């Protein structure tokens, strides 16, 4: 097995969805077959945009693309996709991040391997790219972002050095990475109320909600996330609110949510706030899944967040 770099661009002629599937021609079949069960790194080519290396995922299997002779689909293992906390530049101090793209004198190569849509990636290059994009101390960085010495971190405690692959599969680490990317994508503003709330210390009160839960094969892609206030996150997870098939109109289960609560909590126009970058907008398939599997379901017994509020 071998790790790979896969080129991806939003306007590609191929039907890629980085957290679900990678569409590729027969020329790359052998290399992709070698990577089944292994991790890959997504890369945005120079002509497509500035992101460089932007995410990791794991290939689960390969299937022929239905109705497309000579094309194949690499199916991404559910729950493996993770965007980098910080996008990794193509060059660091003038040198490529990949050994295969580097001349003996350290300068970048031109043509040849640089233009390949699928490139084999040595373990050392993979670790270097991931360590840059998903730092070891990301959980500490987030915990101390608004509180230099939070109670849960002992003074002088060192960051536990976790191997790269353990970090990529460890749920608490992934939750922190997902939360940071989703809240950033929405500018720390609630997607359904439009409000940007911060506590006295400047900490954003907005949370990151998975549209399709991880336990239901939802991914940690920003396109499977919404930035929501605590109450709206609770309502969304319990199917009291959702988003229509136009991907912008907020749906409300009016037989379960009082009208005055709707008026207090949701944006007056009833529309979803969109991320600044259209590539981060909720994926229609994730919203469809939520409508069909969560919205309108029976509410469990117990108090609601708005009980007792004026």
CSV table of C-alpha atoms in Angstrom, one decimal:
chain,number,residue,atom,x,y,z
A,1,UNK,CA,0.0,0.0,0.0
A,2,UNK,CA,1.1,3.5,-0.6
A,3,UNK,CA,-0.1,7.0,0.2
A,4,UNK,CA,-1.0,9.5,-2.5
A,5,UNK,CA,-1.5,13.1,-3.4
A,6,UNK,CA,-4.8,13.6,-5.3
A,7,UNK,CA,-5.3,16.8,-7.3
A,8,UNK,CA,-8.7,18.4,-6.8
A,9,UNK,CA,-10.3,21.6,-8.0
A,10,UNK,CA,-13.8,22.9,-7.6
A,11,UNK,CA,-14.5,23.4,-11.3
A,12,UNK,CA,-13.1,20.0,-12.4
A,13,UNK,CA,-14.7,18.1,-15.2
A,14,UNK,CA,-14.5,15.1,-12.9
A,15,UNK,CA,-17.3,14.5,-10.4
A,16,UNK,CA,-15.3,14.7,-7.2
A,17,UNK,CA,-16.6,15.2,-3.8
A,18,UNK,CA,-13.5,15.1,-1.5
A,19,UNK,CA,-15.2,13.6,1.5
A,20,UNK,CA,-17.2,11.0,-0.5
A,21,UNK,CA,-15.6,10.1,-3.9
A,22,UNK,CA,-12.7,10.8,-6.2
A,23,UNK,CA,-13.3,10.5,-9.9
A,24,UNK,CA,-10.2,9.5,-12.0
A,25,UNK,CA,-9.2,8.0,-15.4
A,26,UNK,CA,-7.7,4.6,-16.1
A,27,UNK,CA,-4.2,6.0,-16.4
A,28,UNK,CA,-4.1,6.4,-12.6
A,29,UNK,CA,-5.8,3.1,-11.7
A,30,UNK,CA,-2.7,1.2,-10.7
A,31,UNK,CA,-1.5,3.9,-8.3
A,32,UNK,CA,-4.9,4.3,-6.8
A,33,UNK,CA,-5.3,0.6,-6.3
A,34,UNK,CA,-2.0,0.6,-4.3
A,35,UNK,CA,-3.6,3.2,-2.0
A,36,UNK,CA,-6.8,1.3,-1.1
A,37,UNK,CA,-7.0,1.3,2.7
A,38,UNK,CA,-4.4,4.1,2.9
A,39,UNK,CA,-4.5,7.8,3.5
A,40,UNK,CA,-4.3,10.4,0.8
A,41,UNK,CA,-3.7,14.2,0.8
A,42,UNK,CA,-5.8,16.5,-1.4
A,43,UNK,CA,-4.0,19.2,-3.3
A,44,UNK,CA,-5.3,22.2,-5.2
A,45,UNK,CA,-3.2,22.9,-8.4
A,46,UNK,CA,-1.8,26.3,-9.0
A,47,UNK,CA,-4.3,27.3,-11.8
A,48,UNK,CA,-7.3,26.3,-9.6
A,49,UNK,CA,-6.5,28.5,-6.6
A,50,UNK,CA,-4.2,29.3,-3.7
A,51,UNK,CA,-4.9,26.5,-1.2
A,52,UNK,CA,-2.1,24.0,-1.9
A,53,UNK,CA,-2.6,20.9,0.3
A,54,UNK,CA,-5.9,21.2,2.1
A,55,UNK,CA,-7.2,17.9,3.5
A,56,UNK,CA,-6.7,14.2,4.2
A,57,UNK,CA,-8.9,11.2,3.7
A,58,UNK,CA,-8.6,7.4,3.3
A,59,UNK,CA,-9.6,5.4,0.2
A,60,UNK,CA,-11.9,2.6,1.1
A,61,UNK,CA,-12.4,0.9,-2.3
A,62,UNK,CA,-12.5,1.5,-6.1
A,63,UNK,CA,-15.4,0.9,-8.4
A,64,UNK,CA,-15.8,1.5,-12.2
A,65,UNK,CA,-17.7,4.7,-12.8
A,66,UNK,CA,-21.2,3.8,-14.0
A,67,UNK,CA,-21.8,4.8,-17.6
A,68,UNK,CA,-18.3,6.2,-18.1
A,69,UNK,CA,-15.9,3.9,-19.9
A,70,UNK,CA,-12.3,4.1,-18.7
A,71,UNK,CA,-13.3,6.1,-15.6
A,72,UNK,CA,-13.2,4.9,-11.9
A,73,UNK,CA,-14.3,6.1,-8.5
A,74,UNK,CA,-12.2,5.9,-5.4
A,75,UNK,CA,-14.7,5.8,-2.6
A,76,UNK,CA,-13.6,7.6,0.5
A,77,UNK,CA,-13.9,5.8,3.8
A,78,UNK,CA,-16.8,7.3,5.8
A,79,UNK,CA,-15.5,9.5,8.7
A,80,UNK,CA,-11.9,9.7,7.4
A,81,UNK,CA,-12.0,13.1,5.6
A,82,UNK,CA,-10.5,15.9,7.6
A,83,UNK,CA,-9.7,19.4,6.3
A,84,UNK,CA,-6.4,20.9,7.4
A,85,UNK,CA,-6.6,23.5,10.1
A,86,UNK,CA,-4.2,25.6,8.1
A,87,UNK,CA,-3.7,25.0,4.4
A,88,UNK,CA,-0.2,23.8,3.6
A,89,UNK,CA,1.7,25.9,1.0
A,90,UNK,CA,3.2,24.3,-2.1
A,91,UNK,CA,6.6,25.6,-1.2
A,92,UNK,CA,8.2,26.1,2.2
A,93,UNK,CA,11.3,28.4,2.2
A,94,UNK,CA,11.3,27.9,-1.6
A,95,UNK,CA,11.4,24.1,-1.5
A,96,UNK,CA,8.5,21.8,-2.5
A,97,UNK,CA,6.8,19.9,0.3
A,98,UNK,CA,7.2,16.7,-1.8
A,99,UNK,CA,10.6,15.2,-2.5
A,100,UNK,CA,9.5,14.0,-5.9
A,101,UNK,CA,8.9,17.6,-7.0
A,102,UNK,CA,12.3,18.8,-5.9
A,103,UNK,CA,15.5,19.1,-7.9
A,104,UNK,CA,18.8,18.0,-6.4
A,105,UNK,CA,19.6,21.7,-5.6
A,106,UNK,CA,16.3,22.0,-3.7
A,107,UNK,CA,14.5,24.1,-6.3
A,108,UNK,CA,11.1,23.1,-7.7
A,109,UNK,CA,10.9,20.8,-10.7
A,110,UNK,CA,8.9,21.9,-13.7
A,111,UNK,CA,6.6,19.7,-15.8
A,112,UNK,CA,6.6,15.9,-15.5
A,113,UNK,CA,5.5,14.7,-12.0
A,114,UNK,CA,4.3,18.2,-11.1
A,115,UNK,CA,1.5,17.9,-13.6
A,116,UNK,CA,0.2,14.4,-12.5
A,117,UNK,CA,-3.2,14.3,-11.0
A,118,UNK,CA,-2.2,11.4,-8.8
A,119,UNK,CA,1.2,11.2,-7.2
A,120,UNK,CA,2.7,8.7,-4.8
A,121,UNK,CA,3.6,10.2,-1.5
A,122,UNK,CA,6.4,8.9,0.7
A,123,UNK,CA,5.7,8.4,4.4
A,124,UNK,CA,8.0,11.2,5.5
A,125,UNK,CA,6.4,13.7,3.1
A,126,UNK,CA,2.9,12.7,4.3
A,127,UNK,CA,3.9,13.2,7.9
A,128,UNK,CA,5.5,16.6,7.1
A,129,UNK,CA,2.4,17.8,5.3
A,130,UNK,CA,0.0,16.6,8.0
A,131,UNK,CA,2.1,18.0,10.8
A,132,UNK,CA,2.0,21.4,9.2
A,133,UNK,CA,-1.7,21.3,8.4
A,134,UNK,CA,-2.9,19.6,11.6
A,135,UNK,CA,-0.5,20.6,14.3
A,136,UNK,CA,0.2,18.3,17.3
A,137,UNK,CA,-0.9,21.0,19.7
A,138,UNK,CA,-4.2,21.9,18.0
A,139,UNK,CA,-6.3,21.0,21.0
A,140,UNK,CA,-4.1,23.1,23.3
A,141,UNK,CA,-4.2,26.0,20.8
A,142,UNK,CA,-8.0,25.9,20.9
A,143,UNK,CA,-8.3,25.5,24.6
A,144,UNK,CA,-6.0,28.5,25.3
A,145,UNK,CA,-7.4,30.7,22.5
A,146,UNK,CA,-9.5,32.8,24.8
A,147,UNK,CA,-8.1,31.7,28.2
A,148,UNK,CA,-4.3,31.5,28.5
A,149,UNK,CA,-4.6,28.9,31.3
A,150,UNK,CA,-7.9,27.0,31.3
A,151,UNK,CA,-8.7,24.9,34.2
A,152,UNK,CA,-8.4,21.6,32.3
A,153,UNK,CA,-4.8,22.2,31.4
A,154,UNK,CA,-2.3,21.9,34.3
A,155,UNK,CA,0.4,24.6,34.4
A,156,UNK,CA,3.5,23.3,32.7
A,157,UNK,CA,1.8,20.3,31.1
A,158,UNK,CA,3.5,19.2,27.9
A,159,UNK,CA,1.7,18.4,24.6
A,160,UNK,CA,1.4,14.6,24.3
A,161,UNK,CA,3.2,13.6,21.1
A,162,UNK,CA,0.7,11.5,19.2
A,163,UNK,CA,1.7,9.6,16.0
A,164,UNK,CA,0.2,11.2,12.9
A,165,UNK,CA,-2.2,8.3,12.2
A,166,UNK,CA,-3.5,8.2,15.8
A,167,UNK,CA,-4.2,12.0,15.6
A,168,UNK,CA,-6.2,11.5,12.4
A,169,UNK,CA,-8.4,8.9,13.9
A,170,UNK,CA,-8.8,10.3,17.4
A,171,UNK,CA,-12.3,11.7,17.8
A,172,UNK,CA,-11.6,14.5,20.3
A,173,UNK,CA,-8.8,15.9,18.0
A,174,UNK,CA,-11.1,15.7,15.0
A,175,UNK,CA,-13.9,17.5,16.8
A,176,UNK,CA,-11.6,20.4,17.6
A,177,UNK,CA,-10.4,20.6,14.0
A,178,UNK,CA,-14.0,20.4,12.7
A,179,UNK,CA,-15.2,23.1,15.1
A,180,UNK,CA,-12.4,25.5,14.2
A,181,UNK,CA,-13.0,25.2,10.5
A,182,UNK,CA,-16.8,25.4,10.6
A,183,UNK,CA,-16.9,28.4,12.9
A,184,UNK,CA,-14.2,30.2,10.9
A,185,UNK,CA,-16.2,29.5,7.6
A,186,UNK,CA,-19.2,31.3,9.0
A,187,UNK,CA,-17.3,34.1,10.5
A,188,UNK,CA,-18.3,33.0,14.0
A,189,UNK,CA,-21.9,33.9,13.1
A,190,UNK,CA,-24.9,31.6,13.7
A,191,UNK,CA,-26.1,30.4,10.3
A,192,UNK,CA,-29.8,30.5,11.4
A,193,UNK,CA,-30.0,33.6,13.6
A,194,UNK,CA,-27.4,35.7,11.9
A,195,UNK,CA,-26.0,36.7,15.3
A,196,UNK,CA,-22.4,36.8,16.4
A,197,UNK,CA,-22.4,36.3,20.1
A,198,UNK,CA,-19.3,36.4,22.3
A,199,UNK,CA,-19.0,36.1,26.1
A,200,UNK,CA,-17.2,38.5,28.3
A,201,UNK,CA,-13.8,37.0,27.5
A,202,UNK,CA,-14.4,37.3,23.8
A,203,UNK,CA,-15.0,33.6,23.3
A,204,UNK,CA,-17.5,32.9,20.4
A,205,UNK,CA,-20.7,31.3,21.7
A,206,UNK,CA,-21.5,29.7,18.3
A,207,UNK,CA,-21.0,26.0,18.0
A,208,UNK,CA,-20.3,23.6,15.1
A,209,UNK,CA,-23.1,21.2,14.3
A,210,UNK,CA,-22.7,18.1,12.0
A,211,UNK,CA,-25.6,18.1,9.5
A,212,UNK,CA,-25.3,14.3,9.1
A,213,UNK,CA,-23.9,12.9,12.4
A,214,UNK,CA,-20.6,11.1,12.4
A,215,UNK,CA,-22.3,8.0,13.8
A,216,UNK,CA,-24.6,8.0,10.7
A,217,UNK,CA,-21.5,8.1,8.3
A,218,UNK,CA,-21.4,11.9,8.2
A,219,UNK,CA,-18.0,13.5,7.5
A,220,UNK,CA,-15.9,16.2,9.2
A,221,UNK,CA,-16.1,18.3,6.0
A,222,UNK,CA,-17.1,21.9,6.5
A,223,UNK,CA,-19.9,21.1,3.9
A,224,UNK,CA,-21.3,18.8,6.5
A,225,UNK,CA,-21.4,21.5,9.2
A,226,UNK,CA,-23.4,24.5,10.3
A,227,UNK,CA,-22.3,27.2,12.8
A,228,UNK,CA,-25.2,27.4,15.3
A,229,UNK,CA,-26.0,28.9,18.6
A,230,UNK,CA,-26.4,26.4,21.5
A,231,UNK,CA,-30.2,26.5,21.4
A,232,UNK,CA,-30.5,26.2,17.6
A,233,UNK,CA,-27.9,23.4,17.7
A,234,UNK,CA,-30.1,21.5,20.1
A,235,UNK,CA,-33.2,22.1,18.0
A,236,UNK,CA,-31.4,21.1,14.8
A,237,UNK,CA,-30.1,17.8,16.3
A,238,UNK,CA,-33.6,17.0,17.4
A,239,UNK,CA,-35.3,17.7,14.1
A,240,UNK,CA,-37.2,20.8,15.2
A,241,UNK,CA,-35.5,22.8,12.4
A,242,UNK,CA,-33.9,22.0,9.1
A,243,UNK,CA,-33.1,23.5,5.7
A,244,UNK,CA,-35.3,23.2,2.6
A,245,UNK,CA,-34.2,21.8,-0.7
A,246,UNK,CA,-33.3,25.3,-2.0
A,247,UNK,CA,-30.4,25.1,0.5
A,248,UNK,CA,-31.3,28.4,2.0
A,249,UNK,CA,-34.8,28.4,3.5
A,250,UNK,CA,-35.0,27.4,7.2
A,251,UNK,CA,-37.7,24.8,8.0
A,252,UNK,CA,-39.5,24.8,11.3
A,253,UNK,CA,-41.6,22.0,12.9
A,254,UNK,CA,-44.3,24.5,13.9
A,255,UNK,CA,-46.4,21.9,15.8
A,256,UNK,CA,-43.5,21.5,18.2
A,257,UNK,CA,-41.9,25.0,18.3
A,258,UNK,CA,-44.0,27.9,19.6
A,259,UNK,CA,-44.3,30.9,17.2
A,260,UNK,CA,-42.7,33.3,19.7
A,261,UNK,CA,-39.7,31.1,20.0
A,262,UNK,CA,-39.2,31.1,16.2
A,263,UNK,CA,-39.4,34.9,16.2
A,264,UNK,CA,-36.8,35.2,18.9
A,265,UNK,CA,-34.3,32.7,17.6
A,266,UNK,CA,-34.3,32.8,13.8
A,267,UNK,CA,-33.3,35.4,11.3
A,268,UNK,CA,-36.3,37.6,10.3
A,269,UNK,CA,-36.1,36.6,6.6
A,270,UNK,CA,-36.0,32.9,7.5
A,271,UNK,CA,-32.9,32.3,5.4
A,272,UNK,CA,-29.7,30.6,6.1
A,273,UNK,CA,-26.5,32.7,6.5
A,274,UNK,CA,-24.0,31.4,3.9
A,275,UNK,CA,-20.3,31.0,4.4
A,276,UNK,CA,-18.0,33.6,2.8
A,277,UNK,CA,-16.4,31.0,0.6
A,278,UNK,CA,-19.1,29.2,-1.6
A,279,UNK,CA,-17.0,26.0,-1.5
A,280,UNK,CA,-17.9,25.8,2.2
A,281,UNK,CA,-21.7,26.0,1.7
A,282,UNK,CA,-23.7,23.0,3.1
A,283,UNK,CA,-23.8,20.2,0.6
A,284,UNK,CA,-27.4,19.6,-0.7
A,285,UNK,CA,-27.1,15.8,-0.1
A,286,UNK,CA,-26.2,16.4,3.6
A,287,UNK,CA,-29.2,18.7,4.0
A,288,UNK,CA,-31.5,16.2,2.2
A,289,UNK,CA,-30.3,13.5,4.6
A,290,UNK,CA,-31.2,15.7,7.6
A,291,UNK,CA,-34.6,16.5,6.2
A,292,UNK,CA,-35.4,12.9,5.5
A,293,UNK,CA,-33.9,11.3,8.6
A,294,UNK,CA,-34.1,13.9,11.4
A,295,UNK,CA,-36.5,16.7,10.7
A,296,UNK,CA,-40.0,16.3,12.2
A,297,UNK,CA,-39.2,13.2,14.2
A,298,UNK,CA,-40.8,12.7,17.7
A,299,UNK,CA,-39.3,14.8,20.4
A,300,UNK,CA,-38.2,12.9,23.6
A,301,UNK,CA,-39.8,13.8,26.9
A,302,UNK,CA,-38.1,16.6,28.9
A,303,UNK,CA,-37.6,20.3,29.1
A,304,UNK,CA,-36.6,22.4,26.1
A,305,UNK,CA,-34.0,25.2,26.2
A,306,UNK,CA,-36.6,27.9,26.0
A,307,UNK,CA,-38.7,26.6,28.9
A,308,UNK,CA,-39.0,29.3,31.5
A,309,UNK,CA,-37.5,32.0,29.3
A,310,UNK,CA,-39.3,35.3,28.9
